PDB file of C-alpha atoms in Angstrom:
ATOM      1  CA  MET A   1       9.159 -85.293  -2.727  1.00 53.00           C
ATOM      2  CA  GLN A   2       7.045 -82.436  -1.413  1.00 57.00           C
ATOM      3  CA  VAL A   3       4.912 -84.758   0.722  1.00 57.00           C
ATOM      4  CA  ASP A   4       3.456 -83.055   3.836  1.00 60.00           C
ATOM      5  CA  VAL A   5       4.279 -84.868   7.006  1.00 57.00           C
ATOM      6  CA  TRP A   6       1.646 -84.696   9.676  1.00 59.00           C
ATOM      7  CA  VAL A   7       2.494 -85.197  13.293  1.00 58.00           C
ATOM      8  CA  PRO A   8      -0.320 -85.473  15.808  1.00 63.00           C
ATOM      9  CA  ARG A   9      -0.504 -82.766  18.376  1.00 62.00           C
ATOM     10  CA  VAL A  10      -1.560 -85.218  21.096  1.00 62.00           C
ATOM     11  CA  VAL A  11      -0.349 -88.704  21.892  1.00 63.00           C
ATOM     12  CA  LEU A  12      -2.625 -91.195  20.234  1.00 62.00           C
ATOM     13  CA  PRO A  13      -3.543 -94.314  22.179  1.00 66.00           C
ATOM     14  CA  HIS A  14      -1.645 -97.445  21.070  1.00 64.00           C
ATOM     15  CA  ALA A  15       0.321 -95.360  18.558  1.00 65.00           C
ATOM     16  CA  ALA A  16       4.037 -95.678  18.010  1.00 67.00           C
ATOM     17  CA  PRO A  17       6.116 -92.794  19.343  1.00 66.00           C
ATOM     18  CA  SER A  18       6.762 -89.949  16.897  1.00 62.00           C
ATOM     19  CA  ASP A  19      10.081 -89.566  15.111  1.00 64.00           C
ATOM     20  CA  PRO A  20      12.114 -86.835  16.871  1.00 61.00           C
ATOM     21  CA  THR A  21      13.231 -85.383  13.549  1.00 63.00           C
ATOM     22  CA  LEU A  22       9.684 -85.003  12.446  1.00 57.00           C
ATOM     23  CA  LEU A  23       8.854 -83.434  15.798  1.00 56.00           C
ATOM     24  CA  ALA A  24      11.565 -80.844  15.306  1.00 58.00           C
ATOM     25  CA  GLU A  25      10.197 -79.882  11.878  1.00 60.00           C
ATOM     26  CA  ALA A  26       6.731 -79.552  13.343  1.00 54.00           C
ATOM     27  CA  LEU A  27       8.045 -77.260  16.031  1.00 52.00           C
ATOM     28  CA  ASP A  28       9.672 -75.076  13.433  1.00 59.00           C
ATOM     29  CA  SER A  29       6.443 -74.722  11.475  1.00 57.00           C
ATOM     30  CA  ALA A  30       4.350 -74.063  14.556  1.00 51.00           C
ATOM     31  CA  THR A  31       6.581 -71.300  15.940  1.00 51.00           C
ATOM     32  CA  ASP A  32       5.937 -67.749  14.776  1.00 51.00           C
ATOM     33  CA  GLU A  33       7.203 -64.384  15.905  1.00 47.00           C
ATOM     34  CA  HIS A  34       4.467 -64.020  18.484  1.00 48.00           C
ATOM     35  CA  LYS A  35       4.647 -67.508  20.148  1.00 53.00           C
ATOM     36  CA  ASP A  36       7.120 -68.822  22.648  1.00 57.00           C
ATOM     37  CA  PRO A  37       8.959 -71.981  21.212  1.00 51.00           C
ATOM     38  CA  LEU A  38       8.539 -73.872  24.474  1.00 52.00           C
ATOM     39  CA  ALA A  39       4.805 -73.302  24.431  1.00 56.00           C
ATOM     40  CA  ALA A  40       4.579 -74.543  20.836  1.00 52.00           C
ATOM     41  CA  ALA A  41       6.506 -77.684  21.705  1.00 47.00           C
ATOM     42  CA  ALA A  42       4.287 -78.307  24.659  1.00 50.00           C
ATOM     43  CA  GLU A  43       1.229 -78.058  22.467  1.00 55.00           C
ATOM     44  CA  VAL A  44       2.667 -80.655  20.086  1.00 48.00           C
ATOM     45  CA  LEU A  45       3.458 -83.039  22.864  1.00 50.00           C
ATOM     46  CA  GLY A  46       0.093 -82.439  24.470  1.00 54.00           C
ATOM     47  CA  LYS A  47       1.556 -81.059  27.643  1.00 53.00           C
ATOM     48  CA  PRO A  48       0.370 -77.843  29.175  1.00 53.00           C
ATOM     49  CA  ALA A  49       2.865 -75.089  28.696  1.00 50.00           C
ATOM     50  CA  ALA A  50       4.262 -73.484  31.763  1.00 53.00           C
ATOM     51  CA  PRO A  51       3.471 -69.818  31.891  1.00 55.00           C
ATOM     52  CA  ALA A  52       6.362 -67.833  30.574  1.00 54.00           C
ATOM     53  CA  ALA A  53       8.072 -65.870  33.228  1.00 57.00           C
ATOM     54  CA  ARG A  54       7.274 -62.289  32.764  1.00 61.00           C
ATOM     55  CA  PRO A  55      10.307 -60.116  32.723  1.00 57.00           C
ATOM     56  CA  ALA A  56      10.570 -57.942  35.721  1.00 61.00           C
ATOM     57  CA  PRO A  57       9.255 -54.545  34.897  1.00 57.00           C
ATOM     58  CA  VAL A  58      12.041 -52.144  34.287  1.00 56.00           C
ATOM     59  CA  GLU A  59      11.437 -49.155  36.416  1.00 60.00           C
ATOM     60  CA  ALA A  60      12.087 -46.009  34.547  1.00 57.00           C
ATOM     61  CA  PRO A  61      14.752 -43.975  36.200  1.00 54.00           C
ATOM     62  CA  ARG A  62      13.256 -41.226  38.185  1.00 60.00           C
ATOM     63  CA  VAL A  63      14.453 -37.860  37.102  1.00 52.00           C
ATOM     64  CA  ARG A  64      14.876 -35.614  40.044  1.00 61.00           C
ATOM     65  CA  LEU A  65      15.016 -31.992  39.231  1.00 55.00           C
ATOM     66  CA  VAL A  66      17.629 -30.323  41.298  1.00 55.00           C
ATOM     67  CA  GLU A  67      16.810 -26.681  41.676  1.00 63.00           C
ATOM     68  CA  PRO A  68      19.885 -24.510  41.538  1.00 65.00           C
ATOM     69  CA  ALA A  69      20.779 -22.984  44.820  1.00 66.00           C
ATOM     70  CA  PRO A  70      19.778 -19.333  44.885  1.00 68.00           C
ATOM     71  CA  GLU A  71      22.644 -17.015  44.454  1.00 68.00           C
ATOM     72  CA  PRO A  72      23.441 -15.222  47.659  1.00 68.00           C
ATOM     73  CA  VAL A  73      22.094 -11.715  47.592  1.00 67.00           C
ATOM     74  CA  ALA A  74      24.671  -9.275  48.649  1.00 65.00           C
ATOM     75  CA  ALA A  75      23.401  -7.339  51.593  1.00 66.00           C
ATOM     76  CA  GLU A  76      23.116  -3.669  50.912  1.00 66.00           C
ATOM     77  CA  PRO A  77      25.635  -1.767  52.934  1.00 67.00           C
ATOM     78  CA  VAL A  78      24.044   0.113  55.743  1.00 65.00           C
ATOM     79  CA  VAL A  79      24.921   3.733  55.357  1.00 64.00           C
ATOM     80  CA  ASP A  80      24.711   5.697  58.525  1.00 66.00           C
ATOM     81  CA  VAL A  81      22.975   8.933  57.621  1.00 62.00           C
ATOM     82  CA  PRO A  82      24.071  11.540  60.086  1.00 63.00           C
ATOM     83  CA  PRO A  83      21.255  13.611  61.491  1.00 58.00           C
ATOM     84  CA  PRO A  84      21.025  17.099  60.088  1.00 57.00           C
ATOM     85  CA  ALA A  85      23.356  19.408  61.888  1.00 59.00           C
ATOM     86  CA  ALA A  86      21.557  21.746  64.205  1.00 61.00           C
ATOM     87  CA  THR A  87      21.674  25.330  63.022  1.00 72.00           C
ATOM     88  CA  PRO A  88      23.752  27.267  65.505  1.00 81.00           C
ATOM     89  CA  VAL A  89      21.923  30.000  67.332  1.00 87.00           C
ATOM     90  CA  PRO A  90      23.352  33.399  66.319  1.00 91.00           C
ATOM     91  CA  ARG A  91      24.796  35.575  69.035  1.00 93.00           C
ATOM     92  CA  PHE A  92      25.141  39.321  68.743  1.00 95.00           C
ATOM     93  CA  THR A  93      24.614  42.582  70.592  1.00 96.00           C
ATOM     94  CA  LEU A  94      23.373  45.705  68.813  1.00 97.00           C
ATOM     95  CA  GLN A  95      22.776  49.260  69.993  1.00 97.00           C
ATOM     96  CA  LEU A  96      20.018  51.419  68.497  1.00 97.00           C
ATOM     97  CA  LEU A  97      20.831  55.169  68.415  1.00 97.00           C
ATOM     98  CA  ARG A  98      19.553  58.354  66.779  1.00 97.00           C
ATOM     99  CA  ALA A  99      21.747  61.120  65.383  1.00 97.00           C
ATOM    100  CA  GLY A 100      19.859  63.931  63.696  1.00 95.00           C
ATOM    101  CA  ALA A 101      17.881  62.552  60.721  1.00 95.00           C
ATOM    102  CA  CYS A 102      19.617  59.181  60.828  1.00 97.00           C
ATOM    103  CA  LEU A 103      18.811  56.034  62.777  1.00 97.00           C
ATOM    104  CA  LEU A 104      21.877  53.982  63.713  1.00 98.00           C
ATOM    105  CA  LEU A 105      22.036  50.245  64.411  1.00 97.00           C
ATOM    106  CA  VAL A 106      25.569  49.607  65.673  1.00 97.00           C
ATOM    107  CA  GLU A 107      27.185  46.282  66.535  1.00 97.00           C
ATOM    108  CA  LEU A 108      28.848  46.555  69.946  1.00 96.00           C
ATOM    109  CA  PRO A 109      32.446  45.295  69.754  1.00 91.00           C
ATOM    110  CA  THR A 110      32.546  44.075  73.370  1.00 90.00           C
ATOM    111  CA  GLY A 111      28.886  43.085  73.715  1.00 90.00           C
ATOM    112  CA  GLU A 112      28.425  45.807  76.347  1.00 92.00           C
ATOM    113  CA  PRO A 113      26.830  49.268  75.997  1.00 92.00           C
ATOM    114  CA  PHE A 114      29.099  52.113  74.942  1.00 92.00           C
ATOM    115  CA  ALA A 115      30.972  53.946  77.642  1.00 92.00           C
ATOM    116  CA  SER A 116      31.945  57.586  77.149  1.00 90.00           C
ATOM    117  CA  ARG A 117      35.653  56.778  76.779  1.00 93.00           C
ATOM    118  CA  ASP A 118      35.410  53.610  74.713  1.00 94.00           C
ATOM    119  CA  PRO A 119      37.684  53.863  71.643  1.00 95.00           C
ATOM    120  CA  ALA A 120      34.890  52.476  69.440  1.00 96.00           C
ATOM    121  CA  TYR A 121      32.453  55.091  70.728  1.00 96.00           C
ATOM    122  CA  LEU A 122      34.975  57.904  70.206  1.00 97.00           C
ATOM    123  CA  LEU A 123      35.471  56.710  66.616  1.00 97.00           C
ATOM    124  CA  LEU A 124      31.699  56.716  66.055  1.00 97.00           C
ATOM    125  CA  LYS A 125      31.501  60.291  67.309  1.00 97.00           C
ATOM    126  CA  ASP A 126      34.236  61.312  64.849  1.00 97.00           C
ATOM    127  CA  ILE A 127      32.373  59.700  61.946  1.00 97.00           C
ATOM    128  CA  LEU A 128      29.129  61.457  62.869  1.00 97.00           C
ATOM    129  CA  ARG A 129      30.862  64.812  63.147  1.00 97.00           C
ATOM    130  CA  ALA A 130      32.553  64.400  59.758  1.00 96.00           C
ATOM    131  CA  SER A 131      29.194  63.437  58.243  1.00 96.00           C
ATOM    132  CA  GLY A 132      27.507  66.635  59.420  1.00 96.00           C
ATOM    133  CA  LEU A 133      25.432  64.850  62.109  1.00 97.00           C
ATOM    134  CA  PRO A 134      25.289  65.452  65.882  1.00 96.00           C
ATOM    135  CA  ASP A 135      28.251  63.709  67.523  1.00 94.00           C
ATOM    136  CA  ALA A 136      26.276  62.847  70.657  1.00 94.00           C
ATOM    137  CA  PRO A 137      23.840  60.132  69.462  1.00 95.00           C
ATOM    138  CA  GLN A 138      20.798  59.524  71.601  1.00 94.00           C
ATOM    139  CA  GLN A 139      19.847  56.079  72.868  1.00 92.00           C
ATOM    140  CA  VAL A 140      16.484  54.801  71.698  1.00 91.00           C
ATOM    141  CA  GLY A 141      13.905  53.492  74.133  1.00 80.00           C
ATOM    142  CA  ASP A 142      15.268  52.363  77.464  1.00 82.00           C
ATOM    143  CA  GLY A 143      18.824  52.337  76.097  1.00 82.00           C
ATOM    144  CA  GLU A 144      19.276  48.586  76.540  1.00 90.00           C
ATOM    145  CA  PRO A 145      21.162  46.841  73.726  1.00 94.00           C
ATOM    146  CA  VAL A 146      19.420  44.396  71.428  1.00 93.00           C
ATOM    147  CA  ARG A 147      20.767  41.002  72.533  1.00 94.00           C
ATOM    148  CA  TRP A 148      20.366  37.661  70.822  1.00 93.00           C
ATOM    149  CA  PRO A 149      19.431  34.995  71.750  1.00 92.00           C
ATOM    150  CA  LEU A 150      16.568  36.319  73.806  1.00 84.00           C
ATOM    151  CA  ILE A 151      16.659  33.392  76.225  1.00 80.00           C
ATOM    152  CA  TRP A 152      19.095  30.556  76.846  1.00 70.00           C
ATOM    153  CA  GLY A 153      17.851  27.030  76.346  1.00 67.00           C
ATOM    154  CA  GLY A 154      14.230  26.069  75.877  1.00 62.00           C
ATOM    155  CA  SER A 155      12.448  25.080  72.676  1.00 69.00           C
ATOM    156  CA  LEU A 156      11.887  28.598  71.311  1.00 75.00           C
ATOM    157  CA  ASP A 157      13.033  29.027  67.714  1.00 78.00           C
ATOM    158  CA  GLN A 158      16.002  31.378  67.872  1.00 84.00           C
ATOM    159  CA  GLY A 159      17.610  30.693  64.495  1.00 89.00           C
ATOM    160  CA  GLU A 160      18.778  33.250  61.975  1.00 91.00           C
ATOM    161  CA  GLN A 161      15.357  33.901  60.456  1.00 92.00           C
ATOM    162  CA  ALA A 162      13.838  34.461  63.867  1.00 92.00           C
ATOM    163  CA  ALA A 163      16.661  36.885  64.657  1.00 93.00           C
ATOM    164  CA  CYS A 164      16.030  38.779  61.405  1.00 94.00           C
ATOM    165  CA  ASP A 165      12.316  39.044  62.130  1.00 94.00           C
ATOM    166  CA  TYR A 166      12.987  40.319  65.642  1.00 94.00           C
ATOM    167  CA  VAL A 167      15.528  42.998  64.663  1.00 96.00           C
ATOM    168  CA  GLN A 168      13.501  44.205  61.695  1.00 95.00           C
ATOM    169  CA  GLY A 169      10.403  44.359  63.877  1.00 95.00           C
ATOM    170  CA  LEU A 170      12.193  46.668  66.331  1.00 95.00           C
ATOM    171  CA  LEU A 171      13.339  48.945  63.515  1.00 96.00           C
ATOM    172  CA  LEU A 172       9.882  49.096  61.945  1.00 95.00           C
ATOM    173  CA  ALA A 173       8.332  50.040  65.272  1.00 94.00           C
ATOM    174  CA  GLU A 174      10.892  52.819  65.769  1.00 95.00           C
ATOM    175  CA  LEU A 175      10.463  54.162  62.237  1.00 95.00           C
ATOM    176  CA  GLU A 176       6.703  54.323  62.690  1.00 94.00           C
ATOM    177  CA  GLN A 177       7.209  56.623  65.659  1.00 93.00           C
ATOM    178  CA  ALA A 178       9.922  58.761  64.041  1.00 94.00           C
ATOM    179  CA  PRO A 179      10.950  58.292  60.394  1.00 94.00           C
ATOM    180  CA  CYS A 180      14.554  58.820  59.377  1.00 95.00           C
ATOM    181  CA  ALA A 181      16.348  59.993  56.230  1.00 96.00           C
ATOM    182  CA  CYS A 182      18.825  57.120  56.232  1.00 97.00           C
ATOM    183  CA  LEU A 183      19.452  54.004  58.297  1.00 97.00           C
ATOM    184  CA  TRP A 184      23.044  53.285  59.259  1.00 98.00           C
ATOM    185  CA  LEU A 185      23.911  49.616  59.640  1.00 97.00           C
ATOM    186  CA  VAL A 186      27.287  49.434  61.361  1.00 97.00           C
ATOM    187  CA  GLY A 187      28.930  45.993  61.586  1.00 96.00           C
ATOM    188  CA  PRO A 188      28.244  42.577  60.010  1.00 95.00           C
ATOM    189  CA  ALA A 189      25.556  41.592  62.520  1.00 96.00           C
ATOM    190  CA  ALA A 190      23.590  44.765  61.767  1.00 96.00           C
ATOM    191  CA  LEU A 191      23.807  44.083  58.030  1.00 95.00           C
ATOM    192  CA  ARG A 192      22.916  40.409  58.375  1.00 95.00           C
ATOM    193  CA  TYR A 193      19.932  40.659  60.719  1.00 95.00           C
ATOM    194  CA  ALA A 194      18.510  44.060  59.791  1.00 94.00           C
ATOM    195  CA  GLY A 195      19.175  44.111  56.050  1.00 88.00           C
ATOM    196  CA  GLU A 196      19.546  40.366  55.394  1.00 86.00           C
ATOM    197  CA  ALA A 197      22.592  41.353  53.337  1.00 87.00           C
ATOM    198  CA  ASP A 198      26.035  39.877  52.859  1.00 88.00           C
ATOM    199  CA  PRO A 199      28.173  41.192  55.730  1.00 85.00           C
ATOM    200  CA  LEU A 200      31.024  41.749  53.259  1.00 85.00           C
ATOM    201  CA  LYS A 201      29.017  44.219  51.179  1.00 86.00           C
ATOM    202  CA  CYS A 202      30.043  47.307  53.069  1.00 92.00           C
ATOM    203  CA  ASN A 203      30.426  50.951  52.036  1.00 95.00           C
ATOM    204  CA  GLN A 204      27.347  51.000  49.812  1.00 94.00           C
ATOM    205  CA  GLU A 205      23.671  51.809  49.991  1.00 95.00           C
ATOM    206  CA  LEU A 206      21.038  49.104  50.365  1.00 94.00           C
ATOM    207  CA  SER A 207      17.320  49.313  49.687  1.00 94.00           C
ATOM    208  CA  ILE A 208      15.503  47.290  52.346  1.00 93.00           C
ATOM    209  CA  GLU A 209      11.807  46.607  51.990  1.00 91.00           C
ATOM    210  CA  GLY A 210       9.906  48.325  54.773  1.00 91.00           C
ATOM    211  CA  LEU A 211      13.014  50.063  56.138  1.00 94.00           C
ATOM    212  CA  GLY A 212      13.976  52.293  53.213  1.00 94.00           C
ATOM    213  CA  VAL A 213      17.554  53.187  52.272  1.00 96.00           C
ATOM    214  CA  ALA A 214      20.372  51.972  54.501  1.00 96.00           C
ATOM    215  CA  LEU A 215      24.098  52.677  54.438  1.00 97.00           C
ATOM    216  CA  ALA A 216      26.182  49.534  55.015  1.00 96.00           C
ATOM    217  CA  MET A 217      29.296  50.194  57.102  1.00 96.00           C
ATOM    218  CA  PRO A 218      32.122  48.048  58.516  1.00 96.00           C
ATOM    219  CA  ALA A 219      32.300  47.262  62.225  1.00 96.00           C
ATOM    220  CA  LEU A 220      33.939  49.891  64.407  1.00 96.00           C
ATOM    221  CA  ASP A 221      36.648  47.520  65.671  1.00 95.00           C
ATOM    222  CA  ARG A 222      37.552  46.655  62.072  1.00 95.00           C
ATOM    223  CA  LEU A 223      37.924  50.335  61.248  1.00 95.00           C
ATOM    224  CA  MET A 224      40.306  50.662  64.188  1.00 95.00           C
ATOM    225  CA  ASP A 225      42.336  47.604  63.172  1.00 95.00           C
ATOM    226  CA  GLU A 226      42.380  48.419  59.442  1.00 93.00           C
ATOM    227  CA  PRO A 227      42.769  52.171  58.939  1.00 90.00           C
ATOM    228  CA  ASP A 228      42.635  51.751  55.159  1.00 91.00           C
ATOM    229  CA  GLN A 229      38.918  50.904  55.528  1.00 93.00           C
ATOM    230  CA  LYS A 230      38.245  54.499  56.645  1.00 94.00           C
ATOM    231  CA  ARG A 231      39.023  55.842  53.176  1.00 95.00           C
ATOM    232  CA  ALA A 232      36.431  53.584  51.508  1.00 95.00           C
ATOM    233  CA  LEU A 233      33.893  54.413  54.226  1.00 96.00           C
ATOM    234  CA  TRP A 234      34.399  58.146  53.815  1.00 96.00           C
ATOM    235  CA  ALA A 235      33.802  57.836  50.045  1.00 96.00           C
ATOM    236  CA  ALA A 236      30.527  55.992  50.713  1.00 96.00           C
ATOM    237  CA  ILE A 237      29.417  58.593  53.284  1.00 97.00           C
ATOM    238  CA  ARG A 238      30.066  61.448  50.859  1.00 96.00           C
ATOM    239  CA  ARG A 239      27.857  59.761  48.275  1.00 96.00           C
ATOM    240  CA  SER A 240      24.994  59.524  50.795  1.00 96.00           C
ATOM    241  CA  MET A 241      25.343  62.806  52.704  1.00 96.00           C
ATOM    242  CA  HIS A 242      22.691  64.494  50.573  1.00 95.00           C
ATOM    243  CA  ARG A 243      20.076  62.259  52.190  1.00 95.00           C
ATOM    244  CA  TRP A 244      20.428  63.742  55.697  1.00 96.00           C
ATOM    245  CA  ASN A 245      22.035  67.128  54.951  1.00 90.00           C
ATOM    246  CA  THR A 246      19.471  68.304  52.392  1.00 76.00           C
ATOM    247  CA  PRO A 247      16.850  70.510  54.072  1.00 65.00           C
ATOM    248  CA  HIS A 248      13.429  68.869  54.049  1.00 53.00           C
ATOM    249  CA  GLU A 249      10.251  70.950  53.957  1.00 46.00           C
TER     250      GLU A 249
END
């Protein structure tokens, strides 16, 4: 009949108890989306509503960042670098001689001064005679051979460059006292340390700064062991003979 039914919110003194069906309808009308049903019912009945139990706070899961383990760094291989090899000290013995207009620097095959009957010395005499030079060469200075190294042991630099400087210094000093028409370099040690030339470049003329023209010749012991070398040497000597056989004013 669309008649509003009113139910008191509190218990009235000397009033009859409320109809439970009416109470239920009142509860439905008093409840909204923001009110707890039990609290609304308590208000209707006039009883204090018990505080609603608050839900336990839900703790957000803690996100723990796990850092990736660093990749192992491969250790660089240790390479043993060998120390630079020590340059071997050259060893040689040279004899400085004069024959006419030529100055001779001869490598001694045995490391000892020439003796009068040494086969190498007899061969040298034959070469000088065939070249038109005196076959009795004269020793220069005190006649002692040029030996290298100068001393054994110690910290003195006695490498190849020092040997070159020493030998060339001796030749320069001798040429200042008595110039020559041609310098004979006999043997690989003479070529290497006087002319700083390849010891294999024999039987040809070399132009050496400060020393002039030099004739490169094989070692005497090689000429004895390889007779074919004499032919190439003789051809080189004939090409250079004009230097010491031409009269000079």
